[in-house]
XYZ file of C-alpha atoms in Angstrom:
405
model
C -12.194 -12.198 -7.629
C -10.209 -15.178 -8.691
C -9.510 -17.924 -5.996
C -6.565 -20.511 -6.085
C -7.760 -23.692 -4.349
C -6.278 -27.652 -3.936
C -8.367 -30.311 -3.050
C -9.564 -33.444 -4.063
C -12.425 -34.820 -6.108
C -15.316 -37.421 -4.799
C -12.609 -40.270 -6.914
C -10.482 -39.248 -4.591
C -8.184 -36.997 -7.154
C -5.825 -34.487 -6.287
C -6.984 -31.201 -8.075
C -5.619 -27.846 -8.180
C -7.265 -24.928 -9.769
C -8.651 -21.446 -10.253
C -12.154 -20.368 -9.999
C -13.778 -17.180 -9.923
C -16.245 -15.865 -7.401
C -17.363 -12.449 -5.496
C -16.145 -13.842 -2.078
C -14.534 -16.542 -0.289
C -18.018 -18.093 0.794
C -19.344 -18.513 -2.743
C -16.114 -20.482 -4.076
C -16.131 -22.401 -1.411
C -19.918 -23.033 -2.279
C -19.006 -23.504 -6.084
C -16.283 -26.026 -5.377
C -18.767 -28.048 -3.363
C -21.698 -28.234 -6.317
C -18.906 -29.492 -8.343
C -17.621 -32.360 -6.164
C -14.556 -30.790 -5.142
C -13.217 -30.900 -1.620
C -10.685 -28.416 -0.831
C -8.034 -28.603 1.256
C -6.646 -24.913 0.426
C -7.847 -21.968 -0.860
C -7.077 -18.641 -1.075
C -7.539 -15.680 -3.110
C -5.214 -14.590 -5.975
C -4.613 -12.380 -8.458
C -4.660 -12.905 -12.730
C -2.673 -10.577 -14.837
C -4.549 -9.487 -17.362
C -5.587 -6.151 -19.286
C -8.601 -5.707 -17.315
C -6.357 -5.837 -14.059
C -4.245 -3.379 -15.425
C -6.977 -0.679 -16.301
C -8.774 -1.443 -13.166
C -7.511 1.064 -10.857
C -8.299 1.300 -6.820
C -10.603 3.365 -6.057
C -9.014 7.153 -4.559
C -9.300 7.332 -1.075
C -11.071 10.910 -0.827
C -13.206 9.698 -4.054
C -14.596 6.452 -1.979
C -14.452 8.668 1.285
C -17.145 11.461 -1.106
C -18.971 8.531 -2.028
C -19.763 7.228 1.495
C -20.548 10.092 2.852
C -22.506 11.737 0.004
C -24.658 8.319 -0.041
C -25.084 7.947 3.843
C -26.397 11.718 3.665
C -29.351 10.556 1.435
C -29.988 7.227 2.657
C -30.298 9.392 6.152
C -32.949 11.828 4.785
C -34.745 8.138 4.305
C -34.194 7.738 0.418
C -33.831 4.267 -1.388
C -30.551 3.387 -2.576
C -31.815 3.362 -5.942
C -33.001 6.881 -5.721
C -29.253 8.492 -3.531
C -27.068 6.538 -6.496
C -29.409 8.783 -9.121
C -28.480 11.836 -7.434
C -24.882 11.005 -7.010
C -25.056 10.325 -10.914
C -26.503 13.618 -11.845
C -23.820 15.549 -9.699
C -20.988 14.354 -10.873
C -21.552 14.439 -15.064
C -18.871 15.966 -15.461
C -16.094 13.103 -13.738
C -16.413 10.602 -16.878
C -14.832 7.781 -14.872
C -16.987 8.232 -11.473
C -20.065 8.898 -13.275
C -19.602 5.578 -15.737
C -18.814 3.740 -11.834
C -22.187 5.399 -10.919
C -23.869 4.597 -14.080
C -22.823 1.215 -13.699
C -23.959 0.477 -9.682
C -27.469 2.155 -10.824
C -27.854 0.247 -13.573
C -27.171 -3.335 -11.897
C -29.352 -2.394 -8.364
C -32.360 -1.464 -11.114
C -31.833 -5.369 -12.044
C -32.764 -5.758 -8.853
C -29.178 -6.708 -7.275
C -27.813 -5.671 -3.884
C -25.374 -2.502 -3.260
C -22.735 -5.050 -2.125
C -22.809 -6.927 -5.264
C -23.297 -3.852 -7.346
C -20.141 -2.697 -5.868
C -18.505 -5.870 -5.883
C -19.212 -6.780 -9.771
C -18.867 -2.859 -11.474
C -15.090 -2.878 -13.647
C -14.567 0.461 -13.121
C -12.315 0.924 -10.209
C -11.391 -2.133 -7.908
C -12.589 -1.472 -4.500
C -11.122 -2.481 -0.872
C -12.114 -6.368 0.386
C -13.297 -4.801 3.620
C -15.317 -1.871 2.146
C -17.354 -4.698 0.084
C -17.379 -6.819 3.056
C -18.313 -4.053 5.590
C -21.268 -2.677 2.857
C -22.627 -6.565 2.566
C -22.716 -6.989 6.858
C -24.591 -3.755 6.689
C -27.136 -4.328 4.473
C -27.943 -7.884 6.159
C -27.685 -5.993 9.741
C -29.490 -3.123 8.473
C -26.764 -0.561 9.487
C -26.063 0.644 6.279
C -25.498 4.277 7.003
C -23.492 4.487 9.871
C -20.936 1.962 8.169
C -21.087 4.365 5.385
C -20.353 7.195 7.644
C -17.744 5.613 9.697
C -16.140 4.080 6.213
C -16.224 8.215 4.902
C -14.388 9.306 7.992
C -11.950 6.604 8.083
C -10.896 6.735 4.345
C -11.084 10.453 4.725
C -8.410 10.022 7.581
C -6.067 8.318 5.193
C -6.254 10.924 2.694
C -5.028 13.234 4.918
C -1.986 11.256 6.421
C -1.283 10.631 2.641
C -1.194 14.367 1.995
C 0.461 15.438 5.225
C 3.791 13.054 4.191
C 3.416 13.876 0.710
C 3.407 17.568 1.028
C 6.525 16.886 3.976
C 8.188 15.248 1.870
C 7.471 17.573 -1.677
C 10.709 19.935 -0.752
C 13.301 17.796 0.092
C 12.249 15.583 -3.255
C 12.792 18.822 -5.289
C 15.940 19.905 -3.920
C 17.137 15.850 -4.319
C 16.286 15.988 -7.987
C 17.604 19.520 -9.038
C 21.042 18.164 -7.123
C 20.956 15.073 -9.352
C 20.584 17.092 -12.504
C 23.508 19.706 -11.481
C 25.576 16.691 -10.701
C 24.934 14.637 -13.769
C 25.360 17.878 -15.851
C 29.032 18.667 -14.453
C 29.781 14.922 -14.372
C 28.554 14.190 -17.880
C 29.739 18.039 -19.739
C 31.713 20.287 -17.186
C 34.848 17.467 -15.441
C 35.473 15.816 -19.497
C 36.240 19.553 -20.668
C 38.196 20.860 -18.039
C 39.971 17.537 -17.106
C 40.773 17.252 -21.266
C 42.781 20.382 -21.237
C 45.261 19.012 -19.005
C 45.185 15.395 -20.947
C 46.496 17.109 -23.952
C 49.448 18.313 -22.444
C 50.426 14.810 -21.352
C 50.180 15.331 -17.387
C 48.963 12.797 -15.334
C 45.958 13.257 -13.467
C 45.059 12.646 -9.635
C 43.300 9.619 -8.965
C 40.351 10.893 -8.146
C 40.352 12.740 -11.065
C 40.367 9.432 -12.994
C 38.004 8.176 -10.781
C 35.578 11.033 -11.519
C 36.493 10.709 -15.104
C 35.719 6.831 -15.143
C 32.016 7.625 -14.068
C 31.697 10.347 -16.677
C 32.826 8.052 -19.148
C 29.889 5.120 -17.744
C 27.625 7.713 -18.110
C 27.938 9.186 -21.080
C 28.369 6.131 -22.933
C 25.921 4.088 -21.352
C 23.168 6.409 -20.402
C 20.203 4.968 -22.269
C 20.936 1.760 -20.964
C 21.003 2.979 -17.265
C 17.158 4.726 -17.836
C 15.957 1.771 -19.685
C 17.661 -0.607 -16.759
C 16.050 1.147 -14.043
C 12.785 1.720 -15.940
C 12.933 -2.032 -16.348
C 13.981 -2.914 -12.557
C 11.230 -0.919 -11.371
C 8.576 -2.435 -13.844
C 9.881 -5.868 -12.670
C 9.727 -5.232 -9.301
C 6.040 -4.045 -9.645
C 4.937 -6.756 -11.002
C 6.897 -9.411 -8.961
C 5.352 -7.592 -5.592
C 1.894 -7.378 -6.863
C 1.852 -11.170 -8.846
C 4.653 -13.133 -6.809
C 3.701 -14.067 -3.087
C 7.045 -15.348 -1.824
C 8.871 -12.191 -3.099
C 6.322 -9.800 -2.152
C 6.304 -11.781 1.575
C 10.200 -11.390 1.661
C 10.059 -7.924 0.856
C 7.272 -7.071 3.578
C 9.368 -8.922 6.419
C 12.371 -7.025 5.492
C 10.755 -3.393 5.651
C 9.462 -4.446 9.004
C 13.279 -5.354 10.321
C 14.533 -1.919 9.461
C 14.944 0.455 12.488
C 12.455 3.204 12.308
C 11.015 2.468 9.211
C 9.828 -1.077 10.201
C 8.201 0.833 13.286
C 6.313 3.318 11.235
C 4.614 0.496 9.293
C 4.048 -1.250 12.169
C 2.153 1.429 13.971
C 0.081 2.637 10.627
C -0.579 -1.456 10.270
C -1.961 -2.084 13.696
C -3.827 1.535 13.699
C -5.479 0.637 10.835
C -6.369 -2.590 11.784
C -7.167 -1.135 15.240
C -9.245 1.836 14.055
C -11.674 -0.626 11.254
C -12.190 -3.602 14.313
C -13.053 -0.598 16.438
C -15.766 0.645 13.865
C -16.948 -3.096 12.852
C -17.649 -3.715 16.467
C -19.637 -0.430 17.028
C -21.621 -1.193 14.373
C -22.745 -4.127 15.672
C -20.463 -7.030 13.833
C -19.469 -10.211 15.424
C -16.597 -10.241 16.950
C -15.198 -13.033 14.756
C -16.588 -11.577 11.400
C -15.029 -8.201 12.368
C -11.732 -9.593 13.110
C -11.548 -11.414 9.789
C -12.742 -7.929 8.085
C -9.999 -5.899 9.736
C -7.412 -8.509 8.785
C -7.939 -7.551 5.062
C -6.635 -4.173 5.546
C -3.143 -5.286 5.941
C -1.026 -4.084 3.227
C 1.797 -5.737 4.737
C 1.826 -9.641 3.798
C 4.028 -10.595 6.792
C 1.165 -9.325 9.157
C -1.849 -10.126 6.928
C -0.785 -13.600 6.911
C -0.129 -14.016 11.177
C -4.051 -12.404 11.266
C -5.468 -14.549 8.856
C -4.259 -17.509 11.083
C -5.496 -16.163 13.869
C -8.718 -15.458 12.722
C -9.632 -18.897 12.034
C -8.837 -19.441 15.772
C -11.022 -16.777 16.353
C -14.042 -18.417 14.335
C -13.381 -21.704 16.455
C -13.871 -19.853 19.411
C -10.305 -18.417 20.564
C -9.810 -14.994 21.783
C -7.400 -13.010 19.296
C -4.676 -12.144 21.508
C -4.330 -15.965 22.717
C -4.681 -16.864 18.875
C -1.963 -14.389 17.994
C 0.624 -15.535 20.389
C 0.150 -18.893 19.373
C 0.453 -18.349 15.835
C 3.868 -18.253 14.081
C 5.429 -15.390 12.031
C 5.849 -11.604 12.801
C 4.830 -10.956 15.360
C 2.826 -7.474 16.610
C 3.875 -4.943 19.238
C 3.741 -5.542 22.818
C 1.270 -2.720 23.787
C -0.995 -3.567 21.191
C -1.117 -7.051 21.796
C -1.483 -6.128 26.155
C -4.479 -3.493 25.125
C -6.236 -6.695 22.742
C -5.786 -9.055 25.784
C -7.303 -6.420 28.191
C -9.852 -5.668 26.224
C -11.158 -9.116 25.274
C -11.114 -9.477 29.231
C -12.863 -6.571 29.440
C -15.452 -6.627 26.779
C -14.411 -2.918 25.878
C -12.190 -4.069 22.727
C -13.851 -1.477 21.064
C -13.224 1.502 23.196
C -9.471 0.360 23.426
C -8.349 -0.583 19.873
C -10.136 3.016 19.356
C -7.412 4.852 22.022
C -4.385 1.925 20.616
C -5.251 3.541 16.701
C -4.888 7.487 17.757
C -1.909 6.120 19.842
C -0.232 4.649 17.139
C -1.448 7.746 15.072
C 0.409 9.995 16.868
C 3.286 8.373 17.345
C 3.531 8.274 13.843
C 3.293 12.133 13.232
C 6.056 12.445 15.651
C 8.523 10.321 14.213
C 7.811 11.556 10.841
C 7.912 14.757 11.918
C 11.870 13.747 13.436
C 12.655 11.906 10.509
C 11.929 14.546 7.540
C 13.747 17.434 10.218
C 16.778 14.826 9.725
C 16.714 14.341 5.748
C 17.025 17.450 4.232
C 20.430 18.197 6.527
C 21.467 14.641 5.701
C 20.964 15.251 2.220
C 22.567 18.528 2.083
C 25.643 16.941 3.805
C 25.337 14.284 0.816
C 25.142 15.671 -1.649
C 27.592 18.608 -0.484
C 29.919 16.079 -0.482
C 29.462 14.610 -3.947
C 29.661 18.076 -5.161
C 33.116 18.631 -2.711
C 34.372 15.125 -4.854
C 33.722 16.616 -8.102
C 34.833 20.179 -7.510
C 38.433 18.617 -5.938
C 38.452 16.393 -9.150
C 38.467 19.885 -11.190
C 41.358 21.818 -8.870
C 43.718 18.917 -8.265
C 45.493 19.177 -12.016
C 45.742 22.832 -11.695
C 47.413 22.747 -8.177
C 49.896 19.805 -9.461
C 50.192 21.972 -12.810
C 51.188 24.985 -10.868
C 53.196 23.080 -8.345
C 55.103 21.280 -11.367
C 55.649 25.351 -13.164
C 57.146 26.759 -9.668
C 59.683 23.460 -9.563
């Protein structure tokens, strides 16, 4: 991973740089052996063609993976030994099995599953799968992290599928109503609409209106797929490789009603649901908090956590360090159940009820929200067809209203 730092030199230079290393830890380590102080660093990303190719991991893939490998390290097999087996199973997956290939290979060199994982190009993995794999191997609790990391990516699968197949119909019926009304726009309105043009009678202003877009369209229709082809290529890349715009963008999806409470709940379950498991497998509070934090997707919350986990290292409890740290801030239940449970000792057992709580709530309003779309798109795009269709019958009325005069 590549780290952006600032600091300054034993000459007492200013320096800013990249440098790459597996982890935080080591950079930190590498900027020390080379006389560099640093006052910031953080991790980044390089656009390159590796980055490109290097695709995440597939959440039911990694979820297989755990569990298959937990399964034999169970039965009391070497890691060695349960990534052979893998191999030999899955032949027939070219890109897993070259991922498998390539974990056996470096752990026959003699090298760790975490940095196996960690250093394979293959697929790019999740910070707090590779960080949850390394505490386990140093605790010792390698397979039920592996078990709880199968269930819990498992889990997301799921939700992924649920809103995907929820949302499959209403998609279809969108895009088959955007063809139909790009096909009369573009061939249907121009023909009927020219017949009256010829014999010199004015048209209706919507007529013209509807006429005017026809005209855009047909004219400029290349332009308008390579435009939003482009815009969405742009945007890409300026969320994934621009911090300030993707930061914006995150704190503006979180402001808009019902929406910005859907992310917020799948956020702080996730969050909730991998502290749980970290805890229960026997990581430090403050390591497990700063392992959860990396599941944020969301940079306006990812960056509050951060924060507040280095208060947590120092000694803080999380819910003090949260309040006290600016930026978005998280629910109010969630951040009650954190303060009761640190008070409690049962932060575990809690953020374990606040994740299915948050779960649920989710299915419920997504549940309300796709029973609302397809009728609100019906009404839509009943109504654009309405516009076009009174577009068509307005010259004939005026035509026959103009004969009867």
């Amino acid at each position: 991973m590549l780290y952006k730092y600032s600091g300054i030199t034993k000459q007492g230079k200013n320096v800013n740089g990249t440098i790459e290393a597996s982890g935080e830890e080591e950079a930190k380590k590498r900027l020390k052996s080379q006389g560099i102080f640093y006052k910031d660093i953080s991790a980044t990303k390089e656009i390159n063609l590796k980055n490109f190719s290097k695709r995440e991991m597939p959440g039911p893939l990694l979820s297989s993976f755990s569990k298959e490998l937990s399964s034999y390290l169970n039965s009391g097999m070497a890691i060695l030994t349960a990534i052979r087996l893998i191999e030999d199973q899955h032949q027939k997956e070219k890109k897993y099995a070259s991922f498998l290939a390539s974990l056996r290979t470096m752990i026959e060199e003699g090298k760790s599953l975490y940095h196996a994982l960690n250093s394979q190009s293959v697929y790019a993995m999740p910070d707090f799968f590779l960080q949850s794999i390394n505490v386990a191997g140093q605790s010792g609790k390698m397979v039920p992290v592996l078990i709880q990391m199968g269930n819990f990516f498992s889990t997301q699968a799921k939700i992924k599928k649920q809103v995907s197949s929820a949302l499959a119909y209403p998609t279809f019926i969108f895009v088959v109503a955007i063809g139909m009304v790009g096909f009369l726009i573009t061939f249907v309105v121009p023909k009927i609409t020219g017949i009256f043009e010829d014999t010199g009678q004015e048209l209706p202003p919507i007529t013209q209106f509807v006429l005017s877009i026809s005209d855009f369209l047909g004219n400029h229709y290349i332009g308008l797929i390579l435009g939003i082809v482009g815009a969405i290529i742009a945007f890409k890349l300026a969320y994934n490789y621009i911090y300030a715009f993707k930061k914006f963008y995150d704190s503006i999806m979180l402001k808009i009603p019902i929406i910005g409470a859907l992310i917020q709940n799948h956020e702080l379950g996730r969050f909730s649901y991998i502290l749980s498991l970290m805890l229960a497998s026997g990581v430090s509070y403050a390591h497990a908090v700063k392992l959860a934090t990396t599941t944020f997707s969301n940079t306006a919350f990812k960056e509050i956590f951060e924060q507040a986990s280095h208060k947590v290292i120092e000694g803080n409890k999380l819910s003090y360090a949260l309040q006290r740290t600016k930026g978005t801030k998280p629910k109010r239940n969630f951040m009650q159940a954190l303060a009761l449970g640190e008070e409690s000792s049962e932060v575990a057992n809690i953020l374990s009820n606040i994740a299915a709580l948050y779960q649920e709530e989710n299915d419920d309003k997504l549940k309300l929200l796709l029973s609302l779309l397809e009728p609100m798109m019906m009404l839509f795009i009943g109504g654009v067809v309405g516009i076009i269709v009174a577009a068509m019958l307005l010259p004939i009325f005026s035509m026959n209203l103009g004969a009867k005069i």
